Amino acid sequence: MTLYTSTVKVPNKPSRVWAKVGENVAYAIGLPILLVIAWGIWMTIAPAQFFPTPVELAEAFVETWIGPAFVTDVLPSLGRLTLGIVLSIVIGIVAGALIGLNRWLRELLEPMLEFFRAVPPPVLIPIAVALMGATDAMKVAVIVAGSIWPILLNTIDGVRSTDSVMTETGRSFGLTRAERIRFLVLPAASPRIMTGVRQALSIALILMVISELAYTSSGLGNKIVLFQRNYLIAEMWSGILLLGLIGVLLATIFGFVERRVLRWYHGIKEVERA
């Protein structure tokens, strides 16, 4: 009996990783370039009053935001956005872990949580202004009031779904309650927590703009409305472009942090796929 064997060359792991990185970069850069080219061609064929050309938009972006407006409008908005996100994450995780670990507290607060989750955060702006005034604290409170819910609810679900076998094993090894929460419960719930954080980022960016539409004289939201009311179309679109770039920056930062925090989780998924 003759056995025939064939040798299959499998590319090493670093080459696959770099190929995947190159593919992602090509998509990330190539698609926007194609869209800009298509946009420029469309504007030359059918120019419209309310849609500036890419060149006009780029000029308006540089003239509007690369200068004093970056300090007076962009940085304050980014500061409020960052503070709102950080407070949402801290409060959401702490409160979610506390509620998820205590059944009686969860049953007591569940109806109230469902009620407040259903209230649209923008409708709270007049109440926040009446209580806190047209201050930066009011704008941060509006951001937290809307973006905390995905983190809070996902943390509760993640804590509740912790494997009971792991919990009993940790108890049998003499781990204290604080050690079980730190080394077992929170790591097990971290994939759902990160899902909630991802959802909260987009909500926080939206609420940052909404909180600046009224009761304020600075900020990205206020500037965009001001440009719209004065028919400064290119400047208005430049503000929208800046908001999109901020969203991309948030997604990039989140992706980096998620890969670090959930490194063990992605490693398990890779092993399962293999």
Short mmCIF file of N, CA and C in Angstrom, two decimals, residues 48-229:
data_model
loop_
_atom_site.label_atom_id
_atom_site.label_comp_id
_atom_site.label_asym_id
_atom_site.label_seq_id
_atom_site.Cartn_x
_atom_site.Cartn_y
_atom_site.Cartn_z
N ALA A 48 -25.82 72.20 -6.39
CA ALA A 48 -26.99 72.56 -5.58
C ALA A 48 -26.60 73.64 -4.59
N GLN A 49 -27.56 74.44 -4.20
CA GLN A 49 -27.31 75.57 -3.33
C GLN A 49 -26.94 75.13 -1.92
N PHE A 50 -27.52 74.03 -1.47
CA PHE A 50 -27.34 73.62 -0.09
C PHE A 50 -26.31 72.51 0.07
N PHE A 51 -25.54 72.21 -0.95
CA PHE A 51 -24.51 71.18 -0.87
C PHE A 51 -23.22 71.72 -1.45
N PRO A 52 -22.26 72.10 -0.59
CA PRO A 52 -21.00 72.64 -1.10
C PRO A 52 -20.14 71.56 -1.74
N THR A 53 -19.21 71.98 -2.57
CA THR A 53 -18.27 71.05 -3.17
C THR A 53 -17.25 70.62 -2.13
N PRO A 54 -16.52 69.52 -2.37
CA PRO A 54 -15.50 69.10 -1.41
C PRO A 54 -14.46 70.17 -1.13
N VAL A 55 -14.07 70.94 -2.16
CA VAL A 55 -13.08 72.00 -1.96
C VAL A 55 -13.64 73.10 -1.06
N GLU A 56 -14.89 73.51 -1.32
CA GLU A 56 -15.51 74.53 -0.48
C GLU A 56 -15.67 74.05 0.97
N LEU A 57 -16.03 72.80 1.12
CA LEU A 57 -16.19 72.26 2.47
C LEU A 57 -14.85 72.21 3.21
N ALA A 58 -13.79 71.80 2.51
CA ALA A 58 -12.47 71.75 3.13
C ALA A 58 -12.00 73.15 3.54
N GLU A 59 -12.23 74.13 2.68
CA GLU A 59 -11.84 75.50 3.01
C GLU A 59 -12.64 76.02 4.20
N ALA A 60 -13.95 75.76 4.22
CA ALA A 60 -14.78 76.21 5.34
C ALA A 60 -14.37 75.51 6.63
N PHE A 61 -13.99 74.24 6.55
CA PHE A 61 -13.56 73.50 7.73
C PHE A 61 -12.32 74.13 8.34
N VAL A 62 -11.34 74.43 7.49
CA VAL A 62 -10.09 75.01 7.99
C VAL A 62 -10.34 76.41 8.55
N GLU A 63 -11.10 77.22 7.83
CA GLU A 63 -11.32 78.59 8.27
C GLU A 63 -12.18 78.65 9.54
N THR A 64 -13.07 77.70 9.71
CA THR A 64 -14.01 77.76 10.83
C THR A 64 -13.44 77.15 12.10
N TRP A 65 -12.81 75.99 11.98
CA TRP A 65 -12.46 75.23 13.17
C TRP A 65 -10.97 75.22 13.50
N ILE A 66 -10.12 75.57 12.56
CA ILE A 66 -8.68 75.65 12.85
C ILE A 66 -8.37 77.09 13.25
N GLY A 67 -8.62 77.39 14.49
CA GLY A 67 -8.41 78.75 14.95
C GLY A 67 -9.05 78.96 16.31
N PRO A 68 -9.51 80.19 16.59
CA PRO A 68 -10.10 80.47 17.91
C PRO A 68 -11.31 79.59 18.23
N ALA A 69 -12.11 79.21 17.20
CA ALA A 69 -13.30 78.40 17.46
C ALA A 69 -12.94 77.04 18.07
N PHE A 70 -11.74 76.56 17.78
CA PHE A 70 -11.34 75.27 18.36
C PHE A 70 -11.24 75.37 19.87
N VAL A 71 -10.77 76.51 20.36
CA VAL A 71 -10.62 76.71 21.80
C VAL A 71 -11.94 77.09 22.46
N THR A 72 -12.71 77.95 21.81
CA THR A 72 -13.93 78.46 22.43
C THR A 72 -15.12 77.53 22.28
N ASP A 73 -15.12 76.66 21.26
CA ASP A 73 -16.28 75.81 21.00
C ASP A 73 -15.97 74.32 21.03
N VAL A 74 -14.91 73.91 20.35
CA VAL A 74 -14.63 72.47 20.23
C VAL A 74 -14.13 71.88 21.54
N LEU A 75 -13.13 72.50 22.13
CA LEU A 75 -12.58 71.95 23.37
C LEU A 75 -13.60 71.90 24.51
N PRO A 76 -14.41 72.95 24.75
CA PRO A 76 -15.44 72.81 25.79
C PRO A 76 -16.42 71.68 25.51
N SER A 77 -16.81 71.50 24.24
CA SER A 77 -17.73 70.41 23.91
C SER A 77 -17.08 69.06 24.17
N LEU A 78 -15.82 68.91 23.77
CA LEU A 78 -15.11 67.65 24.00
C LEU A 78 -14.92 67.39 25.50
N GLY A 79 -14.68 68.46 26.27
CA GLY A 79 -14.54 68.28 27.71
C GLY A 79 -15.82 67.79 28.35
N ARG A 80 -16.95 68.41 27.97
CA ARG A 80 -18.24 67.95 28.52
C ARG A 80 -18.56 66.54 28.07
N LEU A 81 -18.25 66.23 26.81
CA LEU A 81 -18.50 64.88 26.31
C LEU A 81 -17.67 63.85 27.06
N THR A 82 -16.39 64.13 27.25
CA THR A 82 -15.52 63.20 27.97
C THR A 82 -15.97 62.99 29.40
N LEU A 83 -16.30 64.09 30.09
CA LEU A 83 -16.75 63.97 31.47
C LEU A 83 -18.06 63.19 31.56
N GLY A 84 -18.98 63.45 30.64
CA GLY A 84 -20.24 62.72 30.64
C GLY A 84 -20.05 61.24 30.41
N ILE A 85 -19.14 60.87 29.49
CA ILE A 85 -18.89 59.46 29.22
C ILE A 85 -18.24 58.78 30.42
N VAL A 86 -17.26 59.44 31.03
CA VAL A 86 -16.57 58.85 32.19
C VAL A 86 -17.55 58.64 33.34
N LEU A 87 -18.38 59.65 33.62
CA LEU A 87 -19.35 59.50 34.71
C LEU A 87 -20.36 58.40 34.39
N SER A 88 -20.78 58.30 33.15
CA SER A 88 -21.73 57.26 32.77
C SER A 88 -21.12 55.88 32.98
N ILE A 89 -19.86 55.71 32.60
CA ILE A 89 -19.20 54.41 32.75
C ILE A 89 -19.04 54.05 34.23
N VAL A 90 -18.56 54.99 35.02
CA VAL A 90 -18.31 54.71 36.44
C VAL A 90 -19.62 54.43 37.16
N ILE A 91 -20.61 55.32 37.01
CA ILE A 91 -21.88 55.14 37.70
C ILE A 91 -22.60 53.90 37.19
N GLY A 92 -22.57 53.70 35.88
CA GLY A 92 -23.27 52.55 35.31
C GLY A 92 -22.71 51.23 35.78
N ILE A 93 -21.38 51.11 35.82
CA ILE A 93 -20.78 49.85 36.24
C ILE A 93 -20.97 49.61 37.73
N VAL A 94 -20.75 50.64 38.56
CA VAL A 94 -20.89 50.47 40.01
C VAL A 94 -22.34 50.15 40.37
N ALA A 95 -23.28 50.95 39.86
CA ALA A 95 -24.69 50.72 40.17
C ALA A 95 -25.17 49.41 39.56
N GLY A 96 -24.73 49.09 38.34
CA GLY A 96 -25.15 47.84 37.71
C GLY A 96 -24.66 46.62 38.46
N ALA A 97 -23.40 46.66 38.94
CA ALA A 97 -22.88 45.53 39.71
C ALA A 97 -23.62 45.38 41.03
N LEU A 98 -23.91 46.52 41.67
CA LEU A 98 -24.63 46.46 42.95
C LEU A 98 -26.03 45.90 42.76
N ILE A 99 -26.73 46.34 41.74
CA ILE A 99 -28.10 45.86 41.49
C ILE A 99 -28.08 44.41 41.03
N GLY A 100 -27.13 44.06 40.17
CA GLY A 100 -27.08 42.69 39.66
C GLY A 100 -26.75 41.67 40.72
N LEU A 101 -25.99 42.05 41.73
CA LEU A 101 -25.59 41.11 42.78
C LEU A 101 -26.63 40.94 43.87
N ASN A 102 -27.58 41.85 43.95
CA ASN A 102 -28.59 41.79 45.00
C ASN A 102 -29.97 41.61 44.36
N ARG A 103 -30.52 40.43 44.55
CA ARG A 103 -31.79 40.12 43.90
C ARG A 103 -32.91 41.01 44.40
N TRP A 104 -32.97 41.23 45.72
CA TRP A 104 -34.05 42.05 46.29
C TRP A 104 -33.98 43.48 45.78
N LEU A 105 -32.75 44.00 45.62
CA LEU A 105 -32.59 45.36 45.11
C LEU A 105 -32.99 45.43 43.64
N ARG A 106 -32.66 44.39 42.89
CA ARG A 106 -33.02 44.35 41.48
C ARG A 106 -34.53 44.30 41.30
N GLU A 107 -35.22 43.46 42.10
CA GLU A 107 -36.67 43.39 41.99
C GLU A 107 -37.34 44.69 42.45
N LEU A 108 -36.72 45.38 43.40
CA LEU A 108 -37.27 46.64 43.88
C LEU A 108 -37.12 47.76 42.85
N LEU A 109 -35.98 47.81 42.17
CA LEU A 109 -35.69 48.94 41.28
C LEU A 109 -36.06 48.68 39.83
N GLU A 110 -36.36 47.45 39.45
CA GLU A 110 -36.61 47.14 38.05
C GLU A 110 -37.74 47.96 37.44
N PRO A 111 -38.90 48.13 38.10
CA PRO A 111 -39.96 48.97 37.49
C PRO A 111 -39.50 50.42 37.30
N MET A 112 -38.78 50.96 38.26
CA MET A 112 -38.33 52.34 38.14
C MET A 112 -37.29 52.48 37.03
N LEU A 113 -36.40 51.51 36.90
CA LEU A 113 -35.41 51.55 35.83
C LEU A 113 -36.06 51.50 34.47
N GLU A 114 -37.05 50.65 34.32
CA GLU A 114 -37.75 50.57 33.04
C GLU A 114 -38.46 51.88 32.71
N PHE A 115 -39.00 52.54 33.73
CA PHE A 115 -39.70 53.81 33.51
C PHE A 115 -38.73 54.89 33.04
N PHE A 116 -37.64 55.08 33.77
CA PHE A 116 -36.71 56.15 33.44
C PHE A 116 -35.95 55.86 32.15
N ARG A 117 -35.75 54.59 31.83
CA ARG A 117 -35.09 54.26 30.57
C ARG A 117 -35.96 54.67 29.38
N ALA A 118 -37.28 54.62 29.55
CA ALA A 118 -38.19 54.95 28.46
C ALA A 118 -38.35 56.45 28.26
N VAL A 119 -37.89 57.26 29.20
CA VAL A 119 -38.03 58.72 29.07
C VAL A 119 -36.93 59.24 28.15
N PRO A 120 -37.27 59.92 27.03
CA PRO A 120 -36.24 60.46 26.14
C PRO A 120 -35.42 61.54 26.87
N PRO A 121 -34.12 61.44 26.90
CA PRO A 121 -33.31 62.42 27.62
C PRO A 121 -33.49 63.87 27.17
N PRO A 122 -33.72 64.17 25.87
CA PRO A 122 -33.89 65.58 25.49
C PRO A 122 -35.04 66.29 26.21
N VAL A 123 -36.08 65.54 26.60
CA VAL A 123 -37.20 66.20 27.28
C VAL A 123 -36.83 66.62 28.69
N LEU A 124 -35.71 66.12 29.19
CA LEU A 124 -35.26 66.50 30.53
C LEU A 124 -34.47 67.81 30.55
N ILE A 125 -34.15 68.33 29.37
CA ILE A 125 -33.34 69.54 29.30
C ILE A 125 -34.02 70.72 29.98
N PRO A 126 -35.31 71.02 29.71
CA PRO A 126 -35.94 72.13 30.44
C PRO A 126 -35.93 71.95 31.95
N ILE A 127 -36.14 70.71 32.41
CA ILE A 127 -36.10 70.46 33.85
C ILE A 127 -34.69 70.67 34.39
N ALA A 128 -33.69 70.20 33.64
CA ALA A 128 -32.30 70.37 34.08
C ALA A 128 -31.92 71.84 34.12
N VAL A 129 -32.42 72.62 33.15
CA VAL A 129 -32.12 74.05 33.15
C VAL A 129 -32.78 74.73 34.34
N ALA A 130 -34.02 74.34 34.65
CA ALA A 130 -34.71 74.94 35.80
C ALA A 130 -34.02 74.60 37.11
N LEU A 131 -33.45 73.40 37.21
CA LEU A 131 -32.82 72.98 38.46
C LEU A 131 -31.36 73.44 38.57
N MET A 132 -30.64 73.42 37.44
CA MET A 132 -29.21 73.66 37.48
C MET A 132 -28.77 74.92 36.74
N GLY A 133 -29.72 75.50 35.97
CA GLY A 133 -29.34 76.66 35.18
C GLY A 133 -28.65 76.24 33.89
N ALA A 134 -28.42 77.21 33.00
CA ALA A 134 -27.76 76.94 31.72
C ALA A 134 -26.26 76.87 31.93
N THR A 135 -25.81 75.84 32.60
CA THR A 135 -24.40 75.69 32.95
C THR A 135 -23.81 74.45 32.29
N ASP A 136 -22.50 74.33 32.40
CA ASP A 136 -21.85 73.13 31.89
C ASP A 136 -22.30 71.89 32.65
N ALA A 137 -22.57 72.05 33.94
CA ALA A 137 -23.04 70.91 34.73
C ALA A 137 -24.36 70.38 34.19
N MET A 138 -25.24 71.28 33.73
CA MET A 138 -26.50 70.86 33.16
C MET A 138 -26.28 70.02 31.90
N LYS A 139 -25.36 70.45 31.04
CA LYS A 139 -25.09 69.73 29.80
C LYS A 139 -24.49 68.35 30.08
N VAL A 140 -23.59 68.29 31.06
CA VAL A 140 -23.02 67.00 31.43
C VAL A 140 -24.09 66.08 32.01
N ALA A 141 -24.99 66.65 32.82
CA ALA A 141 -26.07 65.86 33.42
C ALA A 141 -26.98 65.27 32.34
N VAL A 142 -27.24 66.05 31.28
CA VAL A 142 -28.08 65.54 30.18
C VAL A 142 -27.38 64.39 29.47
N ILE A 143 -26.08 64.52 29.26
CA ILE A 143 -25.32 63.44 28.61
C ILE A 143 -25.37 62.17 29.46
N VAL A 144 -25.16 62.33 30.77
CA VAL A 144 -25.17 61.16 31.66
C VAL A 144 -26.57 60.54 31.72
N ALA A 145 -27.60 61.39 31.75
CA ALA A 145 -28.97 60.89 31.88
C ALA A 145 -29.37 60.00 30.71
N GLY A 146 -28.76 60.22 29.55
CA GLY A 146 -29.12 59.39 28.40
C GLY A 146 -28.17 58.24 28.13
N SER A 147 -26.88 58.45 28.38
CA SER A 147 -25.90 57.44 28.00
C SER A 147 -25.62 56.42 29.10
N ILE A 148 -26.14 56.62 30.28
CA ILE A 148 -25.87 55.67 31.37
C ILE A 148 -26.65 54.36 31.21
N TRP A 149 -27.80 54.41 30.55
CA TRP A 149 -28.68 53.25 30.55
C TRP A 149 -28.11 52.02 29.85
N PRO A 150 -27.49 52.14 28.66
CA PRO A 150 -26.91 50.91 28.07
C PRO A 150 -25.86 50.27 28.96
N ILE A 151 -25.05 51.10 29.62
CA ILE A 151 -24.00 50.55 30.49
C ILE A 151 -24.61 49.92 31.72
N LEU A 152 -25.56 50.60 32.34
CA LEU A 152 -26.20 50.09 33.56
C LEU A 152 -26.91 48.77 33.30
N LEU A 153 -27.74 48.72 32.28
CA LEU A 153 -28.54 47.52 32.02
C LEU A 153 -27.67 46.36 31.55
N ASN A 154 -26.67 46.63 30.72
CA ASN A 154 -25.78 45.55 30.29
C ASN A 154 -24.93 45.03 31.44
N THR A 155 -24.56 45.92 32.35
CA THR A 155 -23.81 45.46 33.53
C THR A 155 -24.68 44.56 34.40
N ILE A 156 -25.93 44.94 34.61
CA ILE A 156 -26.84 44.11 35.40
C ILE A 156 -26.99 42.73 34.77
N ASP A 157 -27.23 42.69 33.46
CA ASP A 157 -27.39 41.39 32.78
C ASP A 157 -26.10 40.58 32.83
N GLY A 158 -24.95 41.25 32.64
CA GLY A 158 -23.69 40.53 32.68
C GLY A 158 -23.39 39.95 34.05
N VAL A 159 -23.66 40.71 35.10
CA VAL A 159 -23.43 40.21 36.46
C VAL A 159 -24.38 39.06 36.78
N ARG A 160 -25.63 39.19 36.35
CA ARG A 160 -26.60 38.12 36.62
C ARG A 160 -26.24 36.82 35.91
N SER A 161 -25.62 36.93 34.74
CA SER A 161 -25.32 35.72 33.95
C SER A 161 -23.97 35.11 34.29
N THR A 162 -23.34 35.56 35.36
CA THR A 162 -22.06 34.96 35.77
C THR A 162 -22.24 33.49 36.10
N ASP A 163 -21.33 32.68 35.63
CA ASP A 163 -21.42 31.23 35.83
C ASP A 163 -21.42 30.91 37.33
N SER A 164 -22.45 30.24 37.78
CA SER A 164 -22.55 29.89 39.20
C SER A 164 -21.44 28.94 39.64
N VAL A 165 -20.97 28.11 38.71
CA VAL A 165 -19.89 27.18 39.04
C VAL A 165 -18.62 27.96 39.38
N MET A 166 -18.35 29.01 38.60
CA MET A 166 -17.17 29.84 38.89
C MET A 166 -17.30 30.52 40.25
N THR A 167 -18.52 31.00 40.53
CA THR A 167 -18.74 31.67 41.80
C THR A 167 -18.54 30.71 42.97
N GLU A 168 -19.09 29.51 42.86
CA GLU A 168 -18.93 28.52 43.93
C GLU A 168 -17.48 28.08 44.06
N THR A 169 -16.79 27.98 42.94
CA THR A 169 -15.37 27.60 43.00
C THR A 169 -14.56 28.66 43.72
N GLY A 170 -14.83 29.92 43.39
CA GLY A 170 -14.14 31.01 44.08
C GLY A 170 -14.44 31.04 45.55
N ARG A 171 -15.69 30.74 45.92
CA ARG A 171 -16.06 30.70 47.34
C ARG A 171 -15.36 29.54 48.05
N SER A 172 -15.25 28.42 47.35
CA SER A 172 -14.59 27.26 47.97
C SER A 172 -13.09 27.49 48.17
N PHE A 173 -12.51 28.34 47.35
CA PHE A 173 -11.09 28.67 47.50
C PHE A 173 -10.87 29.79 48.52
N GLY A 174 -11.91 30.22 49.17
CA GLY A 174 -11.78 31.21 50.22
C GLY A 174 -11.68 32.64 49.76
N LEU A 175 -12.11 32.94 48.54
CA LEU A 175 -12.09 34.32 48.06
C LEU A 175 -13.15 35.14 48.78
N THR A 176 -12.79 36.34 49.15
CA THR A 176 -13.78 37.23 49.77
C THR A 176 -14.76 37.72 48.72
N ARG A 177 -15.84 38.36 49.19
CA ARG A 177 -16.84 38.86 48.26
C ARG A 177 -16.25 39.90 47.31
N ALA A 178 -15.41 40.78 47.85
CA ALA A 178 -14.77 41.79 47.00
C ALA A 178 -13.85 41.14 45.97
N GLU A 179 -13.13 40.10 46.37
CA GLU A 179 -12.23 39.41 45.42
C GLU A 179 -13.03 38.68 44.35
N ARG A 180 -14.17 38.09 44.72
CA ARG A 180 -15.00 37.41 43.72
C ARG A 180 -15.54 38.41 42.71
N ILE A 181 -15.95 39.58 43.21
CA ILE A 181 -16.46 40.60 42.29
C ILE A 181 -15.37 41.09 41.35
N ARG A 182 -14.17 41.28 41.88
CA ARG A 182 -13.07 41.82 41.07
C ARG A 182 -12.52 40.81 40.08
N PHE A 183 -12.33 39.56 40.52
CA PHE A 183 -11.64 38.59 39.70
C PHE A 183 -12.57 37.63 38.96
N LEU A 184 -13.84 37.56 39.33
CA LEU A 184 -14.76 36.63 38.68
C LEU A 184 -15.93 37.33 38.02
N VAL A 185 -16.66 38.12 38.80
CA VAL A 185 -17.92 38.69 38.31
C VAL A 185 -17.67 39.73 37.23
N LEU A 186 -16.86 40.74 37.53
CA LEU A 186 -16.63 41.81 36.56
C LEU A 186 -15.94 41.32 35.29
N PRO A 187 -14.90 40.47 35.37
CA PRO A 187 -14.35 39.94 34.12
C PRO A 187 -15.36 39.15 33.30
N ALA A 188 -16.21 38.35 33.97
CA ALA A 188 -17.22 37.59 33.23
C ALA A 188 -18.25 38.51 32.58
N ALA A 189 -18.55 39.63 33.24
CA ALA A 189 -19.55 40.56 32.70
C ALA A 189 -18.95 41.58 31.74
N SER A 190 -17.63 41.63 31.62
CA SER A 190 -16.98 42.67 30.82
C SER A 190 -17.39 42.68 29.34
N PRO A 191 -17.63 41.54 28.66
CA PRO A 191 -18.09 41.64 27.27
C PRO A 191 -19.40 42.41 27.13
N ARG A 192 -20.34 42.15 28.02
CA ARG A 192 -21.61 42.89 27.96
C ARG A 192 -21.42 44.34 28.38
N ILE A 193 -20.55 44.59 29.33
CA ILE A 193 -20.30 45.97 29.75
C ILE A 193 -19.72 46.76 28.59
N MET A 194 -18.79 46.18 27.86
CA MET A 194 -18.19 46.88 26.72
C MET A 194 -19.21 47.10 25.61
N THR A 195 -20.15 46.18 25.46
CA THR A 195 -21.23 46.41 24.50
C THR A 195 -22.06 47.62 24.90
N GLY A 196 -22.35 47.74 26.19
CA GLY A 196 -23.09 48.91 26.66
C GLY A 196 -22.31 50.20 26.48
N VAL A 197 -21.00 50.15 26.70
CA VAL A 197 -20.18 51.34 26.51
C VAL A 197 -20.18 51.77 25.04
N ARG A 198 -20.10 50.80 24.14
CA ARG A 198 -20.13 51.12 22.71
C ARG A 198 -21.43 51.85 22.34
N GLN A 199 -22.55 51.38 22.84
CA GLN A 199 -23.82 52.04 22.58
C GLN A 199 -23.88 53.42 23.23
N ALA A 200 -23.31 53.54 24.41
CA ALA A 200 -23.36 54.81 25.13
C ALA A 200 -22.56 55.90 24.44
N LEU A 201 -21.50 55.56 23.73
CA LEU A 201 -20.66 56.56 23.08
C LEU A 201 -21.45 57.34 22.04
N SER A 202 -22.19 56.63 21.20
CA SER A 202 -22.97 57.32 20.18
C SER A 202 -24.09 58.15 20.79
N ILE A 203 -24.73 57.63 21.85
CA ILE A 203 -25.78 58.39 22.53
C ILE A 203 -25.21 59.65 23.16
N ALA A 204 -24.03 59.54 23.77
CA ALA A 204 -23.41 60.69 24.42
C ALA A 204 -23.08 61.78 23.40
N LEU A 205 -22.60 61.39 22.23
CA LEU A 205 -22.29 62.39 21.20
C LEU A 205 -23.54 63.11 20.73
N ILE A 206 -24.63 62.38 20.57
CA ILE A 206 -25.90 63.00 20.16
C ILE A 206 -26.39 63.97 21.22
N LEU A 207 -26.34 63.54 22.49
CA LEU A 207 -26.84 64.39 23.57
C LEU A 207 -25.93 65.60 23.79
N MET A 208 -24.66 65.47 23.49
CA MET A 208 -23.78 66.64 23.59
C MET A 208 -24.25 67.74 22.65
N VAL A 209 -24.60 67.36 21.43
CA VAL A 209 -25.08 68.34 20.46
C VAL A 209 -26.44 68.90 20.88
N ILE A 210 -27.35 68.02 21.31
CA ILE A 210 -28.70 68.47 21.68
C ILE A 210 -28.64 69.42 22.88
N SER A 211 -27.78 69.14 23.84
CA SER A 211 -27.70 70.00 25.03
C SER A 211 -27.14 71.37 24.70
N GLU A 212 -26.49 71.51 23.54
CA GLU A 212 -25.90 72.79 23.15
C GLU A 212 -26.76 73.55 22.15
N LEU A 213 -27.88 73.00 21.75
CA LEU A 213 -28.72 73.68 20.76
C LEU A 213 -29.42 74.89 21.35
N ALA A 214 -29.68 74.86 22.65
CA ALA A 214 -30.37 75.98 23.30
C ALA A 214 -29.71 76.25 24.65
N TYR A 215 -30.04 77.37 25.22
CA TYR A 215 -29.55 77.77 26.54
C TYR A 215 -28.02 77.88 26.58
N THR A 216 -27.39 78.18 25.48
CA THR A 216 -25.94 78.29 25.46
C THR A 216 -25.51 79.19 24.32
N SER A 217 -24.31 79.73 24.43
CA SER A 217 -23.77 80.59 23.39
C SER A 217 -22.47 80.05 22.83
N SER A 218 -22.12 78.82 23.15
CA SER A 218 -20.90 78.21 22.65
C SER A 218 -21.11 76.71 22.49
N GLY A 219 -20.17 76.07 21.85
CA GLY A 219 -20.28 74.63 21.65
C GLY A 219 -20.57 74.30 20.19
N LEU A 220 -20.30 73.05 19.83
CA LEU A 220 -20.51 72.62 18.45
C LEU A 220 -21.97 72.71 18.03
N GLY A 221 -22.86 72.24 18.89
CA GLY A 221 -24.28 72.29 18.55
C GLY A 221 -24.76 73.70 18.32
N ASN A 222 -24.35 74.63 19.18
CA ASN A 222 -24.75 76.03 19.03
C ASN A 222 -24.20 76.62 17.73
N LYS A 223 -22.95 76.31 17.39
CA LYS A 223 -22.35 76.85 16.18
C LYS A 223 -23.05 76.34 14.93
N ILE A 224 -23.38 75.06 14.92
CA ILE A 224 -24.04 74.49 13.74
C ILE A 224 -25.40 75.14 13.52
N VAL A 225 -26.16 75.32 14.60
CA VAL A 225 -27.47 76.00 14.47
C VAL A 225 -27.28 77.45 14.04
N LEU A 226 -26.28 78.12 14.58
CA LEU A 226 -26.00 79.51 14.20
C LEU A 226 -25.67 79.61 12.72
N PHE A 227 -24.87 78.70 12.20
CA PHE A 227 -24.55 78.70 10.77
C PHE A 227 -25.80 78.45 9.94
N GLN A 228 -26.65 77.52 10.40
CA GLN A 228 -27.87 77.21 9.66
C GLN A 228 -28.82 78.41 9.59
N ARG A 229 -28.95 79.12 10.70
CA ARG A 229 -29.86 80.27 10.74
C ARG A 229 -29.34 81.44 9.90
#
